[in-house]
mmCIF file of C-alpha atoms in Angstrom:
data_model
loop_
_atom_site.group_PDB
_atom_site.id
_atom_site.type_symbol
_atom_site.label_atom_id
_atom_site.label_comp_id
_atom_site.label_asym_id
_atom_site.label_seq_id
_atom_site.Cartn_x
_atom_site.Cartn_y
_atom_site.Cartn_z
ATOM 1 C CA MET A 18 -28.735 -5.903 2.191
ATOM 2 C CA SER A 19 -27.686 -4.937 -1.340
ATOM 3 C CA SER A 20 -24.622 -6.370 -3.044
ATOM 4 C CA GLN A 21 -22.980 -2.945 -2.936
ATOM 5 C CA SER A 22 -23.323 -2.907 0.855
ATOM 6 C CA LYS A 23 -22.185 -6.515 1.290
ATOM 7 C CA ARG A 24 -18.817 -5.808 -0.317
ATOM 8 C CA PHE A 25 -17.934 -3.572 2.641
ATOM 9 C CA LEU A 26 -18.444 -6.338 5.214
ATOM 10 C CA LEU A 27 -14.936 -7.786 4.943
ATOM 11 C CA PRO A 28 -13.198 -4.374 5.066
ATOM 12 C CA PHE A 29 -15.249 -3.299 8.092
ATOM 13 C CA LEU A 30 -14.530 -6.594 9.843
ATOM 14 C CA PHE A 31 -10.844 -6.166 9.028
ATOM 15 C CA ILE A 32 -10.902 -2.653 10.489
ATOM 16 C CA VAL A 33 -12.652 -3.657 13.711
ATOM 17 C CA VAL A 34 -10.428 -6.658 14.387
ATOM 18 C CA GLY A 35 -7.225 -4.916 13.274
ATOM 19 C CA LEU A 36 -7.770 -1.721 15.250
ATOM 20 C CA THR A 37 -8.776 -3.673 18.356
ATOM 21 C CA LEU A 38 -5.672 -5.846 18.194
ATOM 22 C CA THR A 39 -3.471 -2.819 17.506
ATOM 23 C CA VAL A 40 -4.792 -0.980 20.561
ATOM 24 C CA LEU A 41 -4.290 -4.055 22.749
ATOM 25 C CA VAL A 42 -0.774 -4.687 21.418
ATOM 26 C CA VAL A 43 0.335 -1.056 21.660
ATOM 27 C CA ASN A 44 -1.141 -0.625 25.139
ATOM 28 C CA GLY A 45 0.465 -3.843 26.362
ATOM 29 C CA MET A 46 3.921 -3.033 24.989
ATOM 30 C CA SER A 47 3.849 0.618 26.071
ATOM 31 C CA GLU A 48 2.727 -0.305 29.610
ATOM 32 C CA ARG A 49 5.479 -2.910 29.840
ATOM 33 C CA LEU A 50 8.031 -0.404 28.574
ATOM 34 C CA PHE A 51 6.814 2.216 31.044
ATOM 35 C CA ALA A 52 7.033 -0.259 33.927
ATOM 36 C CA ALA A 53 10.631 -1.133 33.048
ATOM 37 C CA LYS A 54 11.716 2.406 32.076
ATOM 38 C CA PRO A 55 9.471 5.012 33.754
ATOM 39 C CA GLY A 56 11.751 7.845 32.678
ATOM 40 C CA TYR A 57 11.594 6.957 28.983
ATOM 41 C CA ASN A 58 9.448 9.343 26.928
ATOM 42 C CA LEU A 59 8.381 7.712 23.661
ATOM 43 C CA LEU A 60 7.241 10.930 21.954
ATOM 44 C CA PRO A 61 8.931 14.004 23.441
ATOM 45 C CA VAL A 62 6.673 16.302 21.404
ATOM 46 C CA VAL A 63 3.618 14.913 23.230
ATOM 47 C CA ALA A 64 3.160 15.518 26.939
ATOM 48 C CA GLY A 65 2.753 12.469 29.136
ATOM 49 C CA PRO A 66 4.333 9.058 29.715
ATOM 50 C CA THR A 67 4.918 6.391 27.081
ATOM 51 C CA PRO A 68 1.424 4.783 27.231
ATOM 52 C CA SER A 69 -0.212 8.185 26.816
ATOM 53 C CA ASP A 70 2.050 9.030 23.869
ATOM 54 C CA ALA A 71 1.172 5.795 22.092
ATOM 55 C CA ARG A 72 -2.567 6.219 22.621
ATOM 56 C CA THR A 73 -2.455 9.815 21.398
ATOM 57 C CA LEU A 74 -0.762 8.735 18.177
ATOM 58 C CA LEU A 75 -3.354 6.003 17.596
ATOM 59 C CA LEU A 76 -6.194 8.492 18.046
ATOM 60 C CA VAL A 77 -4.989 11.084 15.535
ATOM 61 C CA VAL A 78 -3.660 9.008 12.652
ATOM 62 C CA ILE A 79 -6.892 7.773 11.028
ATOM 63 C CA PRO A 80 -8.569 11.229 10.905
ATOM 64 C CA LEU A 81 -5.288 12.558 9.495
ATOM 65 C CA TYR A 82 -5.283 9.912 6.738
ATOM 66 C CA LEU A 83 -8.893 10.671 5.779
ATOM 67 C CA VAL A 84 -8.252 14.417 5.570
ATOM 68 C CA GLU A 85 -5.139 13.735 3.515
ATOM 69 C CA PHE A 86 -7.222 11.704 1.059
ATOM 70 C CA LEU A 87 -9.768 14.472 0.587
ATOM 71 C CA ILE A 88 -7.101 17.149 0.080
ATOM 72 C CA LEU A 89 -4.380 15.421 -1.953
ATOM 73 C CA THR A 90 -5.846 12.583 -4.002
ATOM 74 C CA VAL A 91 -7.316 14.486 -6.936
ATOM 75 C CA PRO A 92 -4.557 17.142 -7.312
ATOM 76 C CA LEU A 93 -1.793 14.517 -7.163
ATOM 77 C CA ALA A 94 -3.666 12.236 -9.568
ATOM 78 C CA CYS A 95 -3.852 15.110 -12.047
ATOM 79 C CA LEU A 96 -0.121 15.802 -11.666
ATOM 80 C CA MET A 97 0.670 12.127 -12.226
ATOM 81 C CA LEU A 98 -1.550 12.098 -15.293
ATOM 82 C CA VAL A 99 0.262 15.079 -16.795
ATOM 83 C CA ALA A 100 3.699 13.671 -15.898
ATOM 84 C CA ASN A 101 2.889 10.337 -17.529
ATOM 85 C CA ARG A 102 1.684 12.145 -20.619
ATOM 86 C CA LEU A 103 4.919 14.145 -20.883
ATOM 87 C CA VAL A 104 7.283 11.222 -20.225
ATOM 88 C CA LYS A 105 5.636 8.811 -22.665
ATOM 89 C CA THR A 106 4.377 11.242 -25.281
ATOM 90 C CA THR A 107 6.699 10.113 -28.086
ATOM 91 C CA ALA A 108 5.467 6.523 -28.277
ATOM 92 C CA TYR A 109 2.317 6.305 -26.166
ATOM 93 C CA THR A 110 -1.068 7.928 -26.084
ATOM 94 C CA GLN A 111 -3.623 8.055 -23.293
ATOM 95 C CA SER A 112 -7.186 6.812 -23.397
ATOM 96 C CA VAL A 113 -10.150 6.478 -21.070
ATOM 97 C CA MET A 114 -11.208 2.852 -20.919
ATOM 98 C CA THR A 115 -14.686 1.741 -19.914
ATOM 99 C CA LEU A 116 -14.313 -0.530 -16.887
ATOM 100 C CA GLY A 117 -16.539 -2.942 -15.039
ATOM 101 C CA THR A 118 -18.162 -2.035 -11.739
ATOM 102 C CA ARG A 119 -17.143 -5.020 -9.605
ATOM 103 C CA PHE A 120 -14.711 -4.309 -6.788
ATOM 104 C CA GLY A 121 -15.372 -6.547 -3.802
ATOM 105 C CA GLY A 122 -14.128 -6.649 -0.253
ATOM 106 C CA PHE A 123 -11.216 -8.961 -1.042
ATOM 107 C CA ARG A 124 -9.852 -6.534 -3.642
ATOM 108 C CA MET A 125 -10.209 -3.630 -1.210
ATOM 109 C CA THR A 126 -8.275 -5.595 1.401
ATOM 110 C CA ARG A 127 -5.579 -6.573 -1.089
ATOM 111 C CA ARG A 128 -5.165 -2.905 -2.060
ATOM 112 C CA ALA A 129 -4.010 -2.163 1.495
ATOM 113 C CA VAL A 130 -1.042 -4.563 1.360
ATOM 114 C CA VAL A 131 1.440 -2.384 -0.547
ATOM 115 C CA PRO A 132 1.029 0.811 1.532
ATOM 116 C CA ALA A 133 1.335 -1.222 4.748
ATOM 117 C CA MET A 134 4.548 -2.933 3.627
ATOM 118 C CA PHE A 135 5.960 0.316 2.248
ATOM 119 C CA ALA A 136 5.248 2.130 5.521
ATOM 120 C CA LEU A 137 6.851 -0.609 7.627
ATOM 121 C CA SER A 138 10.024 -0.864 5.571
ATOM 122 C CA SER A 139 10.313 2.912 5.141
ATOM 123 C CA GLY A 140 9.551 3.517 8.817
ATOM 124 C CA ASP A 141 12.507 1.435 9.939
ATOM 125 C CA LEU A 142 14.680 3.042 7.284
ATOM 126 C CA LEU A 143 13.632 6.496 8.467
ATOM 127 C CA LEU A 144 14.449 5.635 12.074
ATOM 128 C CA SER A 145 17.959 4.576 11.120
ATOM 129 C CA PHE A 146 18.623 7.854 9.262
ATOM 130 C CA VAL A 147 17.206 10.334 11.766
ATOM 131 C CA ASN A 148 18.163 8.602 15.008
ATOM 132 C CA ASN A 149 14.615 7.476 15.819
ATOM 133 C CA TRP A 150 13.057 10.946 15.427
ATOM 134 C CA PRO A 151 10.290 11.860 16.339
ATOM 135 C CA PHE A 152 10.696 9.056 18.858
ATOM 136 C CA GLN A 153 13.212 9.244 21.671
ATOM 137 C CA SER A 154 16.193 6.903 21.397
ATOM 138 C CA ASP A 155 17.545 5.271 24.535
ATOM 139 C CA SER A 156 20.694 3.152 24.343
ATOM 140 C CA THR A 157 20.045 1.784 27.855
ATOM 141 C CA ILE A 158 17.071 -0.233 26.574
ATOM 142 C CA THR A 159 18.728 -3.459 25.480
ATOM 143 C CA GLY A 160 18.283 -7.193 25.540
ATOM 144 C CA VAL A 161 14.868 -8.837 25.523
ATOM 145 C CA LEU A 162 13.119 -5.563 26.340
ATOM 146 C CA ALA A 163 14.520 -3.985 23.175
ATOM 147 C CA THR A 164 13.858 -6.853 20.784
ATOM 148 C CA THR A 165 10.423 -7.957 22.059
ATOM 149 C CA VAL A 166 8.921 -4.638 23.188
ATOM 150 C CA LEU A 167 10.687 -1.507 21.965
ATOM 151 C CA ASP A 168 11.493 -2.670 18.419
ATOM 152 C CA PRO A 169 7.948 -3.896 17.562
ATOM 153 C CA LEU A 170 6.445 -0.801 19.191
ATOM 154 C CA LEU A 171 8.695 1.527 17.200
ATOM 155 C CA SER A 172 8.083 -0.416 13.978
ATOM 156 C CA LEU A 173 4.337 -0.138 14.446
ATOM 157 C CA LEU A 174 4.222 3.522 15.443
ATOM 158 C CA SER A 175 6.896 4.739 13.031
ATOM 159 C CA SER A 176 5.050 3.092 10.135
ATOM 160 C CA MET A 177 1.963 5.103 11.104
ATOM 161 C CA VAL A 178 4.077 8.264 10.898
ATOM 162 C CA VAL A 179 5.416 7.279 7.453
ATOM 163 C CA LEU A 180 2.072 5.959 6.172
ATOM 164 C CA PRO A 181 0.887 9.433 5.001
ATOM 165 C CA VAL A 182 3.840 9.467 2.586
ATOM 166 C CA ALA A 183 2.875 6.056 1.200
ATOM 167 C CA LEU A 184 -0.759 7.124 0.907
ATOM 168 C CA ALA A 185 0.181 10.372 -0.838
ATOM 169 C CA ILE A 186 1.864 8.279 -3.541
ATOM 170 C CA LEU A 187 -0.674 5.455 -3.769
ATOM 171 C CA MET A 188 -4.036 7.196 -3.346
ATOM 172 C CA PRO A 189 -3.680 9.065 -6.678
ATOM 173 C CA THR A 190 -2.801 5.789 -8.417
ATOM 174 C CA TRP A 191 -6.065 4.308 -7.132
ATOM 175 C CA ALA A 192 -7.963 7.249 -8.600
ATOM 176 C CA LEU A 193 -6.207 6.819 -11.959
ATOM 177 C CA ASP A 194 -6.879 3.078 -12.055
ATOM 178 C CA ASP A 195 -10.511 3.462 -11.001
ATOM 179 C CA SER A 196 -10.981 6.108 -13.685
ATOM 180 C CA GLY A 197 -9.789 3.706 -16.385
ATOM 181 C CA ILE A 198 -6.928 5.915 -17.598
ATOM 182 C CA VAL A 199 -4.540 3.833 -19.688
ATOM 183 C CA SER A 200 -1.543 4.524 -21.888
ATOM 184 C CA HIS A 201 -0.941 2.424 -24.986
ATOM 185 C CA LEU A 202 1.360 2.406 -27.954
ATOM 186 C CA LYS A 203 0.478 4.657 -30.841
ATOM 187 C CA PRO A 204 -0.550 2.777 -34.020
ATOM 188 C CA LYS A 205 2.627 3.854 -35.842
ATOM 189 C CA GLN A 206 4.745 2.199 -33.153
ATOM 190 C CA LEU A 207 3.233 -1.193 -33.992
ATOM 191 C CA GLU A 208 4.848 -0.927 -37.420
ATOM 192 C CA ASN A 209 8.270 -0.960 -35.748
ATOM 193 C CA ARG A 210 7.912 -4.595 -34.692
ATOM 194 C CA ARG A 211 6.679 -3.654 -31.219
ATOM 195 C CA PRO A 212 3.880 -5.719 -29.663
ATOM 196 C CA PRO A 213 0.812 -3.907 -28.343
ATOM 197 C CA ASP A 214 1.389 -2.494 -24.885
ATOM 198 C CA THR A 215 -1.481 -1.188 -22.781
ATOM 199 C CA GLU A 216 -1.021 -0.330 -19.121
ATOM 200 C CA GLY A 217 -3.022 1.620 -16.587
ATOM 201 C CA VAL A 218 -1.400 4.944 -15.725
ATOM 202 C CA GLY A 219 -1.968 4.299 -12.034
ATOM 203 C CA ARG A 220 -0.453 0.840 -12.264
ATOM 204 C CA TRP A 221 2.592 2.301 -14.017
ATOM 205 C CA TYR A 222 3.325 4.378 -10.912
ATOM 206 C CA ASN A 223 2.174 1.666 -8.506
ATOM 207 C CA SER A 224 4.632 -0.858 -9.905
ATOM 208 C CA TYR A 225 7.590 1.206 -8.699
ATOM 209 C CA ILE A 226 6.488 1.633 -5.089
ATOM 210 C CA GLY A 227 5.056 -1.875 -5.044
ATOM 211 C CA GLY A 228 8.391 -3.296 -6.144
ATOM 212 C CA PHE A 229 10.194 -1.363 -3.422
ATOM 213 C CA ALA A 230 7.733 -2.523 -0.772
ATOM 214 C CA LEU A 231 7.859 -6.186 -1.774
ATOM 215 C CA LEU A 232 11.674 -6.116 -1.850
ATOM 216 C CA GLY A 233 12.352 -3.831 1.091
ATOM 217 C CA TYR A 234 9.899 -5.302 3.584
ATOM 218 C CA PRO A 235 11.387 -8.817 3.941
ATOM 219 C CA ILE A 236 14.921 -7.397 4.074
ATOM 220 C CA THR A 237 13.958 -4.903 6.789
ATOM 221 C CA MET A 238 12.046 -7.446 8.867
ATOM 222 C CA PHE A 239 14.796 -10.060 8.558
ATOM 223 C CA PHE A 240 17.420 -7.596 9.793
ATOM 224 C CA ARG A 241 15.362 -6.256 12.706
ATOM 225 C CA TYR A 242 13.683 -9.417 13.978
ATOM 226 C CA PHE A 243 16.104 -12.194 13.005
ATOM 227 C CA TYR A 244 19.627 -10.955 12.284
ATOM 228 C CA ARG A 245 19.726 -8.273 15.005
ATOM 229 C CA PRO A 246 18.419 -10.309 17.963
ATOM 230 C CA PHE A 247 19.933 -13.695 17.115
ATOM 231 C CA PHE A 248 23.278 -12.691 15.576
ATOM 232 C CA LEU A 249 24.146 -9.174 16.768
ATOM 233 C CA MET A 250 22.645 -9.467 20.273
ATOM 234 C CA ALA A 251 23.320 -13.213 20.610
ATOM 235 C CA GLN A 252 19.902 -14.121 21.934
ATOM 236 C CA PRO A 253 19.209 -17.868 22.032
ATOM 237 C CA MET A 254 17.452 -19.215 18.944
ATOM 238 C CA THR A 255 14.781 -21.027 20.929
ATOM 239 C CA ALA A 256 11.440 -22.040 19.469
ATOM 240 C CA PRO A 257 9.495 -19.313 21.383
ATOM 241 C CA ASN A 258 11.921 -16.591 20.273
ATOM 242 C CA ILE A 259 11.807 -17.686 16.628
ATOM 243 C CA ALA A 260 8.012 -17.972 16.776
ATOM 244 C CA LEU A 261 7.789 -14.442 18.184
ATOM 245 C CA SER A 262 9.959 -13.085 15.345
ATOM 246 C CA VAL A 263 7.853 -14.880 12.738
ATOM 247 C CA PHE A 264 4.602 -13.697 14.316
ATOM 248 C CA THR A 265 5.873 -10.102 14.444
ATOM 249 C CA THR A 266 6.992 -10.186 10.806
ATOM 250 C CA ILE A 267 3.621 -11.505 9.621
ATOM 251 C CA GLY A 268 1.389 -9.662 12.068
ATOM 252 C CA LEU A 269 2.683 -6.094 11.755
ATOM 253 C CA PRO A 270 1.533 -5.549 8.137
ATOM 254 C CA LEU A 271 -1.919 -6.904 8.980
ATOM 255 C CA LEU A 272 -2.237 -4.366 11.795
ATOM 256 C CA ILE A 273 -1.104 -1.497 9.573
ATOM 257 C CA MET A 274 -3.527 -2.608 6.854
ATOM 258 C CA SER A 275 -6.419 -1.962 9.252
ATOM 259 C CA PHE A 276 -5.379 1.714 9.317
ATOM 260 C CA VAL A 277 -5.307 1.864 5.520
ATOM 261 C CA MET A 278 -8.752 0.281 5.079
ATOM 262 C CA PRO A 279 -10.758 3.396 6.155
ATOM 263 C CA VAL A 280 -9.030 5.369 3.397
ATOM 264 C CA ILE A 281 -9.861 2.674 0.853
ATOM 265 C CA ILE A 282 -13.515 2.699 1.915
ATOM 266 C CA LEU A 283 -13.569 6.493 1.613
ATOM 267 C CA ASN A 284 -12.114 6.101 -1.876
ATOM 268 C CA GLU A 285 -15.001 3.805 -2.808
ATOM 269 C CA LEU A 286 -17.589 6.201 -1.387
ATOM 270 C CA THR A 287 -16.186 9.187 -3.307
ATOM 271 C CA LEU A 288 -15.503 7.271 -6.511
ATOM 272 C CA GLY A 289 -17.960 9.241 -8.637
ATOM 273 C CA TRP A 290 -16.403 12.556 -7.632
ATOM 274 C CA THR A 291 -12.758 11.554 -8.160
ATOM 275 C CA THR A 292 -13.247 9.672 -11.436
ATOM 276 C CA ASN A 293 -15.224 12.507 -13.037
ATOM 277 C CA ILE A 294 -12.462 15.020 -12.357
ATOM 278 C CA VAL A 295 -9.642 12.718 -13.493
ATOM 279 C CA ARG A 296 -11.459 11.663 -16.675
ATOM 280 C CA ARG A 297 -12.276 15.266 -17.519
ATOM 281 C CA LEU A 298 -8.612 16.240 -17.302
ATOM 282 C CA ALA A 299 -7.571 13.191 -19.338
ATOM 283 C CA ARG A 300 -9.973 14.183 -22.123
ATOM 284 C CA ARG A 301 -8.547 17.712 -22.119
ATOM 285 C CA LEU A 302 -5.103 16.165 -22.635
ATOM 286 C CA GLY A 303 -6.386 14.373 -25.714
ATOM 287 C CA ALA A 304 -7.556 11.028 -24.304
ATOM 288 C CA ARG A 305 -10.379 9.306 -26.148
ATOM 289 C CA GLU A 306 -12.900 6.737 -25.007
ATOM 290 C CA VAL A 307 -11.964 3.130 -25.820
ATOM 291 C CA GLN A 308 -13.565 -0.227 -25.136
ATOM 292 C CA ILE A 309 -11.889 -3.222 -23.552
ATOM 293 C CA GLU A 310 -10.274 -5.264 -26.303
ATOM 294 C CA ARG A 311 -11.331 -8.885 -26.536
ATOM 295 C CA ILE A 312 -8.610 -11.342 -27.528
ATOM 296 C CA ALA A 313 -9.813 -14.319 -29.570
ATOM 297 C CA PRO A 314 -7.999 -16.992 -31.596
ATOM 298 C CA VAL A 315 -7.668 -16.317 -35.309
ATOM 299 C CA GLN A 316 -9.687 -18.743 -37.402
ATOM 300 C CA SER A 317 -7.847 -19.986 -40.489
ATOM 301 C CA GLU A 318 -8.727 -22.344 -43.274
ATOM 302 C CA GLN A 319 -5.642 -24.350 -42.369
ATOM 303 C CA THR A 320 -6.717 -24.704 -38.757
ATOM 304 C CA PRO A 321 -7.730 -28.341 -38.298
ATOM 305 C CA GLN A 322 -11.313 -28.932 -37.298
ATOM 306 C CA SER A 323 -12.265 -31.187 -34.433
ATOM 307 C CA ASP A 324 -13.141 -34.061 -36.800
ATOM 308 C CA ASP A 325 -9.719 -33.833 -38.454
ATOM 309 C CA LEU A 326 -8.035 -34.362 -35.098
ATOM 310 C CA LYS A 327 -9.632 -37.743 -34.581
ATOM 311 C CA LEU A 328 -7.451 -40.758 -35.257
ATOM 312 C CA SER A 329 -8.794 -43.092 -37.932
#
């Protein structure tokens, strides 16, 4: 097996384990919810009881994400490239940097963290604004059933509904980063006592949504799985209940990441196609090819040599 094939082992393993666990968790919670509330319809827009609704959503989301990648990634990456050029045109210029070719399975897996956290935090936020739509709200579901079954189920499924929004923002940034498009200060700006500043165009966008995800996720999870059950609903803070809240907070992003991984693998497989288009547009906007700058210490005659440092 070649090294290029080996780097997909961890992502594929992550997908298999994550999707299997997600199906088991969703089926278990939806069956338990259906047994307790047979009249509750999780997704009114889909015919069938709650377990059928949940399984239908799981079946359609991954193909939807892959189609979204093929349709939106390149056009949105081009729009982001133009927008960055217009916003930073006074002080910055764009270049195409020659990058290395290494991008292993660990980096692919790490790339899935931000969209998963963004989808989870935004999913709960969306539910609070639109009264759980497209899911049915039911005020009669309270107590342990709400905090241990309905809330985790809604968090998981609502994040899958919001995930296309996160991917629409992040997939173009991957294409920009993989293409080596950077913005850096113009030479004249260095004369104004400004240090050199070089940043990937994709990372410039990614930092905003990444900051929101890293800040919003813990706040959202703390409110839903700690403050709400233990303080608002006065459930006992026993070791099993606390352990369940901790496990839910840690486990949900890992499950969502398994739904992001197929898109990341597709991004790797289509890398030649996406990078060629993005680089071609960048060159039309005036970007030039640059090499990675190597930083080395300045040698001076006053710099003490190793022999001079020895004590006599």
